[in-house]
Amino acid sequence: MSTFWSDPLIPGHRRMIFVVAIVLIPVFFIPVLPIWTMRLWAPQYPEGLRLVIYANTILGDLDKINTLNHYVGMHAITANDFKEFAYLPLALTLFGVMALMAALANRRDVALIGWAAFTLFTFVMFKDYANWLYHYGHDLDPRAALKLDAFTPPLVGFKKMANFRVWSLPDVGGILLGIAWLMGPVVAFLDLRARRRRGGSRVATSVAA
Amino acid sequence: MKRWVVGTVIGLLLAGVVLSLGCAGSGATRKGSAAEKIYVKPGEHDAYYAFLSGGHHGNIYVYGFPSCRHITTIPVFTPEPAVGYGFDEDSKAMLGGRVWGDAHHPGLSETDGNYDGRWLFINDMAGARIARIDLKDFKTRQIFGPIPNLSAAHACPFPTPNTEYVFAASRFSVPVPNRAVHIEDYGKDFNGIIAGIKVAPTDGTMSLGFEILTPPFDWDLSDAGKGPSHGWQFFTCYNSEQAYDSLEVKASQNEMDFIAAVDWRAAQKAVDEGKAKTIGGAPVLDPHDVRGIVYLMPVPKSPHGVDVNPTGEYICASGKLQAEVSVLSFAKFQAAVQAEKFDGDRGGIPVLQYEDVLEAKVPVGLGPLHTQFDDKGNAYTSLFLDSQIAKWKVGPPWNVVDKIDVYYSIGHLMASEGDTRNPTGDYVVALDKLSKSRYLNVGPTHPEAAQLIDIRGPKMELLYDFPTYLEPHYAQMIRAEKLKPITIYPLAENTHKEAIKRAEDARIERKGNRVDVYMLAVRTHFTPDKIKVNEGDDVYFHVTNLEQDDDIAHGFGIIWSNDNMQIEPGETKTMHWKAERVGITPFYCSNFCSALHQEMQGLIEVQPRRAKIAAVQRPDAQQVSEIAAILQH
């Protein structure tokens, strides 16, 4: 199996990994694309309110949501509370750099390790996100004017909460991250298929030539 | 083969979408019942804003058309407790202690002769004042005047095509400067005034440009020249007889009164060259000394409205005591001035001859008052005595093509953008002086009446009849998309010097008998909400509404007092309250804001004069930290 780790990548696959690295730049390196969006509608908010999460901050109708949430004693949502915003762009940048290295230096091992680390990291971040949502819905101020049963906002998908209907979905950046992640299994599958058809050494020769 | 099939199907689908969008966007369709044409579905918006003057109510009514819904009222010359206009210190200073005005003629600001949606001017006829409303927030931002030497301003403000000037001409004549005289010396000692008021192009601030001394006629209405006549302002007058009593009879004797044509560039130049005398602090030009700034054109029988057509070629004067509109030609006027074909002068102002400037006489009907225009070369003239609107053709054969009844005794009328260079030709609204029995009886104070009329077809069609509160005179209708008002005041742009934006800054400061309360309002508390003062203190509440959400205004009312105001999201306002009696006085949010609105209240503790009260009071630390937690974002 040592040949598998050290074998160069097929040029088409290198290009795919390169594209992954490039596409991710606006998500993490210059975080202009939102990763996740929560939209909230109530009868008096037909236009909807938004919480938009970027790699490095949280934006949207924070003021309005916090002012409403203080009635039920929910902790105010502010970007300063999230230590994640300090390391999230760095971590994502690291994965992007690994993809870039794998593509430019033609390193199969770097590609695989990067993808595995990215996968693990995504799981950890989802768990972290879920913890935050649990915190906001459970650690309610006992002195709040309106006493609500503890609740958890939706991680993904739809939920009705008091007078609000809430949708929580990945945004453009999140979708790009998903596509980037999917490139792992796709490239792996294509690579394996190519090897099966042609035999490992012949692939290596053709790439070298 | 397959590809073109798919392409065609997609093309057809797209065309369908575009067509249906196009139909939806054009508002009321031409066909269908009157009810369908005015129906605006719940949640949808009107195609037009209209600004109806409130007359001696001193304000402006904002309507939406075609639904004829009253949307809001903008207080201008009259205090309005609901929003605290005239109650907070800034608006109180702007009103200067006055509590009424007679608001007659809204004037939307223009660029190239079309409404630009920046400002709305309106006159206080009785007070000789002009107000400017900023259409970014629909708030009165300047009241200019009383304009020196001016005894009431009816021919006012009628902005020029690029809002270079608004105008004000005296309806009554008095001595200039005003002094002890005998009424019987009217012809000798009295004068009229025509004033040009400059408007700053950047922010709309008004300042006095020039005044022109005229004989003691009663200046009535005005309109700005446009296109070829740009640079001229026209004014009608009655009482060229110079009667000072029994005007009803004595001022109706002359066959001809006048339209004054003012070359405002020449007038301003004369002032800038130092040709004016200073009277009452104003630069006044006397036509005896300064030639070429104003001319008089005779028009029959106490004309009322003067209206320049969209191309700027014709000046339409409605002789209210005759059955005709006299159409004067600007080109003929200019030729006569060039040729100096004058028939003497009045008060130093050269008088032209009626025949030299007349283009056509249109037999519209009895009691013509005002004229508006559409986009197809038609004019619409209100007929007070006939209670009708006459539609007539501007240009040969100058004939009436349609008439429609209105209910009753129409004064002004407004066509959609009907006094600009490009009227839209959709609607005319009749603004009637009498409603009689048109609506449910509410006793002897009848509402006024208005009718919405569709003018898109060859025949005028009555769509709706609705009451208005007293008393719209002129009104203007502007396409809704031209206005982009804000919905909140961004806190970041709040530069009010008494504003506070953090809970830590909430405090009460005392200097002698003056107490300044720096207060925050946010759902649903005032901070501080415990105020301690001495009897006799002058307490100034500086309240900042920290909300940034649409429509979350907070009120601030003090019980047993005359003091109440509303603070919009992001806004800071100051209100004065005198601590007149020892004891406790509650205050509360007087504008329903949210679920715990009732709890939004506080107490003022008034101690006897000598009682010792800290120079600085701050709310409890816990209160501050709780509020700071909400506001930390």
PDB file of N, CA and C in Angstrom, chain B residues 530-607:
ATOM      1  N   LYS B 530     -35.847  56.247  38.431  1.00  0.00           N
ATOM      2  CA  LYS B 530     -36.104  56.955  39.698  1.00  0.00           C
ATOM      3  C   LYS B 530     -35.402  58.305  39.623  1.00  0.00           C
ATOM      4  N   ILE B 531     -36.171  59.367  39.666  1.00  0.00           N
ATOM      5  CA  ILE B 531     -35.618  60.711  39.486  1.00  0.00           C
ATOM      6  C   ILE B 531     -35.907  61.502  40.755  1.00  0.00           C
ATOM      7  N   LYS B 532     -34.872  62.101  41.358  1.00  0.00           N
ATOM      8  CA  LYS B 532     -35.093  62.886  42.579  1.00  0.00           C
ATOM      9  C   LYS B 532     -34.731  64.342  42.317  1.00  0.00           C
ATOM     10  N   VAL B 533     -35.695  65.226  42.567  1.00  0.00           N
ATOM     11  CA  VAL B 533     -35.476  66.657  42.303  1.00  0.00           C
ATOM     12  C   VAL B 533     -36.084  67.478  43.429  1.00  0.00           C
ATOM     13  N   ASN B 534     -35.807  68.779  43.396  1.00  0.00           N
ATOM     14  CA  ASN B 534     -36.387  69.701  44.361  1.00  0.00           C
ATOM     15  C   ASN B 534     -37.556  70.448  43.730  1.00  0.00           C
ATOM     16  N   GLU B 535     -38.455  70.865  44.556  1.00  0.00           N
ATOM     17  CA  GLU B 535     -39.556  71.703  44.105  1.00  0.00           C
ATOM     18  C   GLU B 535     -38.995  72.942  43.405  1.00  0.00           C
ATOM     19  N   GLY B 536     -39.583  73.297  42.276  1.00  0.00           N
ATOM     20  CA  GLY B 536     -39.153  74.487  41.548  1.00  0.00           C
ATOM     21  C   GLY B 536     -38.055  74.219  40.531  1.00  0.00           C
ATOM     22  N   ASP B 537     -37.535  73.009  40.501  1.00  0.00           N
ATOM     23  CA  ASP B 537     -36.470  72.703  39.542  1.00  0.00           C
ATOM     24  C   ASP B 537     -36.996  72.722  38.109  1.00  0.00           C
ATOM     25  N   ASP B 538     -36.113  73.146  37.190  1.00  0.00           N
ATOM     26  CA  ASP B 538     -36.387  72.978  35.766  1.00  0.00           C
ATOM     27  C   ASP B 538     -35.707  71.691  35.331  1.00  0.00           C
ATOM     28  N   VAL B 539     -36.534  70.707  35.029  1.00  0.00           N
ATOM     29  CA  VAL B 539     -35.976  69.389  34.710  1.00  0.00           C
ATOM     30  C   VAL B 539     -36.012  69.184  33.200  1.00  0.00           C
ATOM     31  N   TYR B 540     -34.867  68.861  32.634  1.00  0.00           N
ATOM     32  CA  TYR B 540     -34.763  68.581  31.197  1.00  0.00           C
ATOM     33  C   TYR B 540     -34.509  67.097  31.014  1.00  0.00           C
ATOM     34  N   PHE B 541     -35.481  66.427  30.415  1.00  0.00           N
ATOM     35  CA  PHE B 541     -35.336  65.005  30.126  1.00  0.00           C
ATOM     36  C   PHE B 541     -34.757  64.847  28.720  1.00  0.00           C
ATOM     37  N   HIS B 542     -33.548  64.299  28.631  1.00  0.00           N
ATOM     38  CA  HIS B 542     -32.946  63.997  27.325  1.00  0.00           C
ATOM     39  C   HIS B 542     -33.095  62.500  27.114  1.00  0.00           C
ATOM     40  N   VAL B 543     -34.068  62.115  26.322  1.00  0.00           N
ATOM     41  CA  VAL B 543     -34.382  60.694  26.200  1.00  0.00           C
ATOM     42  C   VAL B 543     -33.888  60.169  24.850  1.00  0.00           C
ATOM     43  N   THR B 544     -33.064  59.137  24.903  1.00  0.00           N
ATOM     44  CA  THR B 544     -32.586  58.483  23.683  1.00  0.00           C
ATOM     45  C   THR B 544     -33.269  57.131  23.555  1.00  0.00           C
ATOM     46  N   ASN B 545     -33.916  56.914  22.433  1.00  0.00           N
ATOM     47  CA  ASN B 545     -34.531  55.618  22.149  1.00  0.00           C
ATOM     48  C   ASN B 545     -33.485  54.739  21.470  1.00  0.00           C
ATOM     49  N   LEU B 546     -33.052  53.704  22.176  1.00  0.00           N
ATOM     50  CA  LEU B 546     -31.965  52.864  21.655  1.00  0.00           C
ATOM     51  C   LEU B 546     -32.444  51.781  20.694  1.00  0.00           C
ATOM     52  N   GLU B 547     -33.727  51.721  20.447  1.00  0.00           N
ATOM     53  CA  GLU B 547     -34.240  50.694  19.541  1.00  0.00           C
ATOM     54  C   GLU B 547     -33.708  50.939  18.130  1.00  0.00           C
ATOM     55  N   GLN B 548     -33.522  49.838  17.380  1.00  0.00           N
ATOM     56  CA  GLN B 548     -33.184  49.970  15.963  1.00  0.00           C
ATOM     57  C   GLN B 548     -34.128  49.107  15.129  1.00  0.00           C
ATOM     58  N   ASP B 549     -35.275  48.833  15.691  1.00  0.00           N
ATOM     59  CA  ASP B 549     -36.261  47.991  15.020  1.00  0.00           C
ATOM     60  C   ASP B 549     -37.381  48.893  14.507  1.00  0.00           C
ATOM     61  N   ASP B 550     -37.923  48.553  13.344  1.00  0.00           N
ATOM     62  CA  ASP B 550     -38.978  49.369  12.740  1.00  0.00           C
ATOM     63  C   ASP B 550     -40.171  49.513  13.679  1.00  0.00           C
ATOM     64  N   ASP B 551     -40.661  50.730  13.764  1.00  0.00           N
ATOM     65  CA  ASP B 551     -41.949  50.983  14.412  1.00  0.00           C
ATOM     66  C   ASP B 551     -41.929  50.789  15.929  1.00  0.00           C
ATOM     67  N   ILE B 552     -40.754  50.744  16.550  1.00  0.00           N
ATOM     68  CA  ILE B 552     -40.715  50.632  18.008  1.00  0.00           C
ATOM     69  C   ILE B 552     -40.390  52.021  18.570  1.00  0.00           C
ATOM     70  N   ALA B 553     -41.371  52.902  18.488  1.00  0.00           N
ATOM     71  CA  ALA B 553     -41.245  54.228  19.071  1.00  0.00           C
ATOM     72  C   ALA B 553     -41.613  54.128  20.549  1.00  0.00           C
ATOM     73  N   HIS B 554     -40.989  54.951  21.372  1.00  0.00           N
ATOM     74  CA  HIS B 554     -41.401  55.049  22.774  1.00  0.00           C
ATOM     75  C   HIS B 554     -41.961  56.439  23.026  1.00  0.00           C
ATOM     76  N   GLY B 555     -42.976  56.500  23.853  1.00  0.00           N
ATOM     77  CA  GLY B 555     -43.502  57.790  24.281  1.00  0.00           C
ATOM     78  C   GLY B 555     -42.883  58.147  25.615  1.00  0.00           C
ATOM     79  N   PHE B 556     -42.928  59.426  25.961  1.00  0.00           N
ATOM     80  CA  PHE B 556     -42.479  59.844  27.285  1.00  0.00           C
ATOM     81  C   PHE B 556     -43.461  60.908  27.770  1.00  0.00           C
ATOM     82  N   GLY B 557     -44.362  60.487  28.651  1.00  0.00           N
ATOM     83  CA  GLY B 557     -45.393  61.404  29.129  1.00  0.00           C
ATOM     84  C   GLY B 557     -45.322  61.505  30.644  1.00  0.00           C
ATOM     85  N   ILE B 558     -45.503  62.707  31.151  1.00  0.00           N
ATOM     86  CA  ILE B 558     -45.485  62.930  32.595  1.00  0.00           C
ATOM     87  C   ILE B 558     -46.914  63.249  33.016  1.00  0.00           C
ATOM     88  N   ILE B 559     -47.433  62.510  33.991  1.00  0.00           N
ATOM     89  CA  ILE B 559     -48.842  62.685  34.333  1.00  0.00           C
ATOM     90  C   ILE B 559     -49.072  64.066  34.963  1.00  0.00           C
ATOM     91  N   TRP B 560     -50.263  64.559  34.895  1.00  0.00           N
ATOM     92  CA  TRP B 560     -50.700  65.861  35.400  1.00  0.00           C
ATOM     93  C   TRP B 560     -50.004  67.033  34.701  1.00  0.00           C
ATOM     94  N   SER B 561     -49.337  66.773  33.563  1.00  0.00           N
ATOM     95  CA  SER B 561     -48.570  67.872  32.946  1.00  0.00           C
ATOM     96  C   SER B 561     -49.028  68.108  31.515  1.00  0.00           C
ATOM     97  N   ASN B 562     -48.443  69.145  30.889  1.00  0.00           N
ATOM     98  CA  ASN B 562     -48.646  69.396  29.468  1.00  0.00           C
ATOM     99  C   ASN B 562     -47.544  68.751  28.644  1.00  0.00           C
ATOM    100  N   ASP B 563     -46.755  67.880  29.265  1.00  0.00           N
ATOM    101  CA  ASP B 563     -45.525  67.436  28.630  1.00  0.00           C
ATOM    102  C   ASP B 563     -45.596  65.974  28.208  1.00  0.00           C
ATOM    103  N   ASN B 564     -45.508  65.777  26.911  1.00  0.00           N
ATOM    104  CA  ASN B 564     -45.515  64.431  26.342  1.00  0.00           C
ATOM    105  C   ASN B 564     -44.822  64.481  24.996  1.00  0.00           C
ATOM    106  N   MET B 565     -44.042  63.451  24.714  1.00  0.00           N
ATOM    107  CA  MET B 565     -43.406  63.398  23.384  1.00  0.00           C
ATOM    108  C   MET B 565     -43.223  61.952  22.977  1.00  0.00           C
ATOM    109  N   GLN B 566     -42.865  61.770  21.709  1.00  0.00           N
ATOM    110  CA  GLN B 566     -42.557  60.435  21.193  1.00  0.00           C
ATOM    111  C   GLN B 566     -41.138  60.466  20.669  1.00  0.00           C
ATOM    112  N   ILE B 567     -40.393  59.400  20.967  1.00  0.00           N
ATOM    113  CA  ILE B 567     -39.008  59.317  20.502  1.00  0.00           C
ATOM    114  C   ILE B 567     -38.917  58.117  19.580  1.00  0.00           C
ATOM    115  N   GLU B 568     -38.486  58.363  18.330  1.00  0.00           N
ATOM    116  CA  GLU B 568     -38.423  57.283  17.349  1.00  0.00           C
ATOM    117  C   GLU B 568     -37.145  56.470  17.566  1.00  0.00           C
ATOM    118  N   PRO B 569     -37.089  55.262  17.017  1.00  0.00           N
ATOM    119  CA  PRO B 569     -35.888  54.441  17.180  1.00  0.00           C
ATOM    120  C   PRO B 569     -34.622  55.182  16.735  1.00  0.00           C
ATOM    121  N   GLY B 570     -33.649  55.256  17.628  1.00  0.00           N
ATOM    122  CA  GLY B 570     -32.377  55.900  17.316  1.00  0.00           C
ATOM    123  C   GLY B 570     -32.349  57.392  17.547  1.00  0.00           C
ATOM    124  N   GLU B 571     -33.451  57.951  17.998  1.00  0.00           N
ATOM    125  CA  GLU B 571     -33.580  59.405  18.110  1.00  0.00           C
ATOM    126  C   GLU B 571     -33.375  59.863  19.559  1.00  0.00           C
ATOM    127  N   THR B 572     -32.926  61.102  19.730  1.00  0.00           N
ATOM    128  CA  THR B 572     -32.850  61.725  21.046  1.00  0.00           C
ATOM    129  C   THR B 572     -33.695  62.987  21.036  1.00  0.00           C
ATOM    130  N   LYS B 573     -34.515  63.159  22.052  1.00  0.00           N
ATOM    131  CA  LYS B 573     -35.302  64.381  22.167  1.00  0.00           C
ATOM    132  C   LYS B 573     -35.223  64.902  23.597  1.00  0.00           C
ATOM    133  N   THR B 574     -35.360  66.221  23.726  1.00  0.00           N
ATOM    134  CA  THR B 574     -35.309  66.859  25.037  1.00  0.00           C
ATOM    135  C   THR B 574     -36.660  67.480  25.353  1.00  0.00           C
ATOM    136  N   MET B 575     -37.131  67.227  26.584  1.00  0.00           N
ATOM    137  CA  MET B 575     -38.408  67.816  27.004  1.00  0.00           C
ATOM    138  C   MET B 575     -38.219  68.464  28.372  1.00  0.00           C
ATOM    139  N   HIS B 576     -38.784  69.673  28.524  1.00  0.00           N
ATOM    140  CA  HIS B 576     -38.677  70.385  29.799  1.00  0.00           C
ATOM    141  C   HIS B 576     -39.897  70.106  30.654  1.00  0.00           C
ATOM    142  N   TRP B 577     -39.677  69.924  31.953  1.00  0.00           N
ATOM    143  CA  TRP B 577     -40.790  69.750  32.903  1.00  0.00           C
ATOM    144  C   TRP B 577     -40.449  70.522  34.154  1.00  0.00           C
ATOM    145  N   LYS B 578     -41.419  71.244  34.653  1.00  0.00           N
ATOM    146  CA  LYS B 578     -41.202  72.058  35.860  1.00  0.00           C
ATOM    147  C   LYS B 578     -41.716  71.266  37.061  1.00  0.00           C
ATOM    148  N   ALA B 579     -40.864  71.081  38.066  1.00  0.00           N
ATOM    149  CA  ALA B 579     -41.257  70.346  39.285  1.00  0.00           C
ATOM    150  C   ALA B 579     -42.052  71.304  40.165  1.00  0.00           C
ATOM    151  N   GLU B 580     -43.358  71.305  39.989  1.00  0.00           N
ATOM    152  CA  GLU B 580     -44.156  72.348  40.629  1.00  0.00           C
ATOM    153  C   GLU B 580     -44.658  71.982  42.008  1.00  0.00           C
ATOM    154  N   ARG B 581     -44.798  70.670  42.277  1.00  0.00           N
ATOM    155  CA  ARG B 581     -45.298  70.360  43.606  1.00  0.00           C
ATOM    156  C   ARG B 581     -44.579  69.177  44.246  1.00  0.00           C
ATOM    157  N   VAL B 582     -44.423  69.305  45.549  1.00  0.00           N
ATOM    158  CA  VAL B 582     -43.755  68.281  46.342  1.00  0.00           C
ATOM    159  C   VAL B 582     -44.595  67.011  46.299  1.00  0.00           C
ATOM    160  N   GLY B 583     -43.899  65.875  46.230  1.00  0.00           N
ATOM    161  CA  GLY B 583     -44.597  64.597  46.198  1.00  0.00           C
ATOM    162  C   GLY B 583     -44.045  63.722  45.091  1.00  0.00           C
ATOM    163  N   ILE B 584     -44.834  62.756  44.691  1.00  0.00           N
ATOM    164  CA  ILE B 584     -44.396  61.811  43.669  1.00  0.00           C
ATOM    165  C   ILE B 584     -45.186  62.064  42.387  1.00  0.00           C
ATOM    166  N   THR B 585     -44.493  62.090  41.261  1.00  0.00           N
ATOM    167  CA  THR B 585     -45.132  62.228  39.953  1.00  0.00           C
ATOM    168  C   THR B 585     -44.673  61.090  39.052  1.00  0.00           C
ATOM    169  N   PRO B 586     -45.577  60.212  38.660  1.00  0.00           N
ATOM    170  CA  PRO B 586     -45.186  59.132  37.743  1.00  0.00           C
ATOM    171  C   PRO B 586     -45.029  59.621  36.302  1.00  0.00           C
ATOM    172  N   PHE B 587     -44.165  58.934  35.567  1.00  0.00           N
ATOM    173  CA  PHE B 587     -44.074  59.127  34.114  1.00  0.00           C
ATOM    174  C   PHE B 587     -44.130  57.757  33.450  1.00  0.00           C
ATOM    175  N   TYR B 588     -44.448  57.727  32.165  1.00  0.00           N
ATOM    176  CA  TYR B 588     -44.636  56.426  31.517  1.00  0.00           C
ATOM    177  C   TYR B 588     -44.453  56.525  30.011  1.00  0.00           C
ATOM    178  N   CYS B 589     -44.328  55.361  29.395  1.00  0.00           N
ATOM    179  CA  CYS B 589     -44.252  55.304  27.933  1.00  0.00           C
ATOM    180  C   CYS B 589     -45.663  55.472  27.396  1.00  0.00           C
ATOM    181  N   SER B 590     -45.882  56.559  26.658  1.00  0.00           N
ATOM    182  CA  SER B 590     -47.242  56.886  26.211  1.00  0.00           C
ATOM    183  C   SER B 590     -47.537  56.361  24.809  1.00  0.00           C
ATOM    184  N   ASN B 591     -46.589  55.662  24.198  1.00  0.00           N
ATOM    185  CA  ASN B 591     -46.830  55.095  22.875  1.00  0.00           C
ATOM    186  C   ASN B 591     -46.635  53.592  22.950  1.00  0.00           C
ATOM    187  N   PHE B 592     -47.715  52.833  22.740  1.00  0.00           N
ATOM    188  CA  PHE B 592     -47.646  51.388  22.971  1.00  0.00           C
ATOM    189  C   PHE B 592     -46.479  50.785  22.207  1.00  0.00           C
ATOM    190  N   CYS B 593     -45.590  50.108  22.939  1.00  0.00           N
ATOM    191  CA  CYS B 593     -44.356  49.648  22.310  1.00  0.00           C
ATOM    192  C   CYS B 593     -44.217  48.141  22.255  1.00  0.00           C
ATOM    193  N   SER B 594     -44.715  47.413  23.252  1.00  0.00           N
ATOM    194  CA  SER B 594     -44.420  45.986  23.270  1.00  0.00           C
ATOM    195  C   SER B 594     -45.213  45.314  24.369  1.00  0.00           C
ATOM    196  N   ALA B 595     -44.909  44.022  24.570  1.00  0.00           N
ATOM    197  CA  ALA B 595     -45.690  43.200  25.493  1.00  0.00           C
ATOM    198  C   ALA B 595     -45.707  43.775  26.914  1.00  0.00           C
ATOM    199  N   LEU B 596     -44.610  44.385  27.335  1.00  0.00           N
ATOM    200  CA  LEU B 596     -44.552  44.921  28.704  1.00  0.00           C
ATOM    201  C   LEU B 596     -44.585  46.447  28.689  1.00  0.00           C
ATOM    202  N   HIS B 597     -45.312  46.968  27.714  1.00  0.00           N
ATOM    203  CA  HIS B 597     -45.446  48.423  27.586  1.00  0.00           C
ATOM    204  C   HIS B 597     -45.991  49.046  28.865  1.00  0.00           C
ATOM    205  N   GLN B 598     -46.983  48.397  29.474  1.00  0.00           N
ATOM    206  CA  GLN B 598     -47.584  48.969  30.679  1.00  0.00           C
ATOM    207  C   GLN B 598     -46.556  49.136  31.794  1.00  0.00           C
ATOM    208  N   GLU B 599     -45.553  48.237  31.812  1.00  0.00           N
ATOM    209  CA  GLU B 599     -44.538  48.288  32.858  1.00  0.00           C
ATOM    210  C   GLU B 599     -43.486  49.368  32.598  1.00  0.00           C
ATOM    211  N   MET B 600     -43.532  49.972  31.427  1.00  0.00           N
ATOM    212  CA  MET B 600     -42.503  50.959  31.078  1.00  0.00           C
ATOM    213  C   MET B 600     -42.870  52.292  31.720  1.00  0.00           C
ATOM    214  N   GLN B 601     -42.406  52.464  32.936  1.00  0.00           N
ATOM    215  CA  GLN B 601     -42.795  53.634  33.723  1.00  0.00           C
ATOM    216  C   GLN B 601     -41.729  53.944  34.748  1.00  0.00           C
ATOM    217  N   GLY B 602     -41.875  55.084  35.401  1.00  0.00           N
ATOM    218  CA  GLY B 602     -40.917  55.470  36.429  1.00  0.00           C
ATOM    219  C   GLY B 602     -41.528  56.532  37.319  1.00  0.00           C
ATOM    220  N   LEU B 603     -40.765  56.936  38.348  1.00  0.00           N
ATOM    221  CA  LEU B 603     -41.293  57.876  39.331  1.00  0.00           C
ATOM    222  C   LEU B 603     -40.345  59.052  39.505  1.00  0.00           C
ATOM    223  N   ILE B 604     -40.944  60.225  39.639  1.00  0.00           N
ATOM    224  CA  ILE B 604     -40.163  61.418  39.994  1.00  0.00           C
ATOM    225  C   ILE B 604     -40.500  61.761  41.444  1.00  0.00           C
ATOM    226  N   GLU B 605     -39.468  61.901  42.245  1.00  0.00           N
ATOM    227  CA  GLU B 605     -39.658  62.245  43.667  1.00  0.00           C
ATOM    228  C   GLU B 605     -39.305  63.722  43.810  1.00  0.00           C
ATOM    229  N   VAL B 606     -40.294  64.533  44.168  1.00  0.00           N
ATOM    230  CA  VAL B 606     -40.043  65.964  44.323  1.00  0.00           C
ATOM    231  C   VAL B 606     -39.990  66.289  45.813  1.00  0.00           C
ATOM    232  N   GLN B 607     -38.819  66.717  46.267  1.00  0.00           N
ATOM    233  CA  GLN B 607     -38.598  67.073  47.668  1.00  0.00           C
ATOM    234  C   GLN B 607     -38.735  68.596  47.826  1.00  0.00           C
TER     235      GLN B 607
END
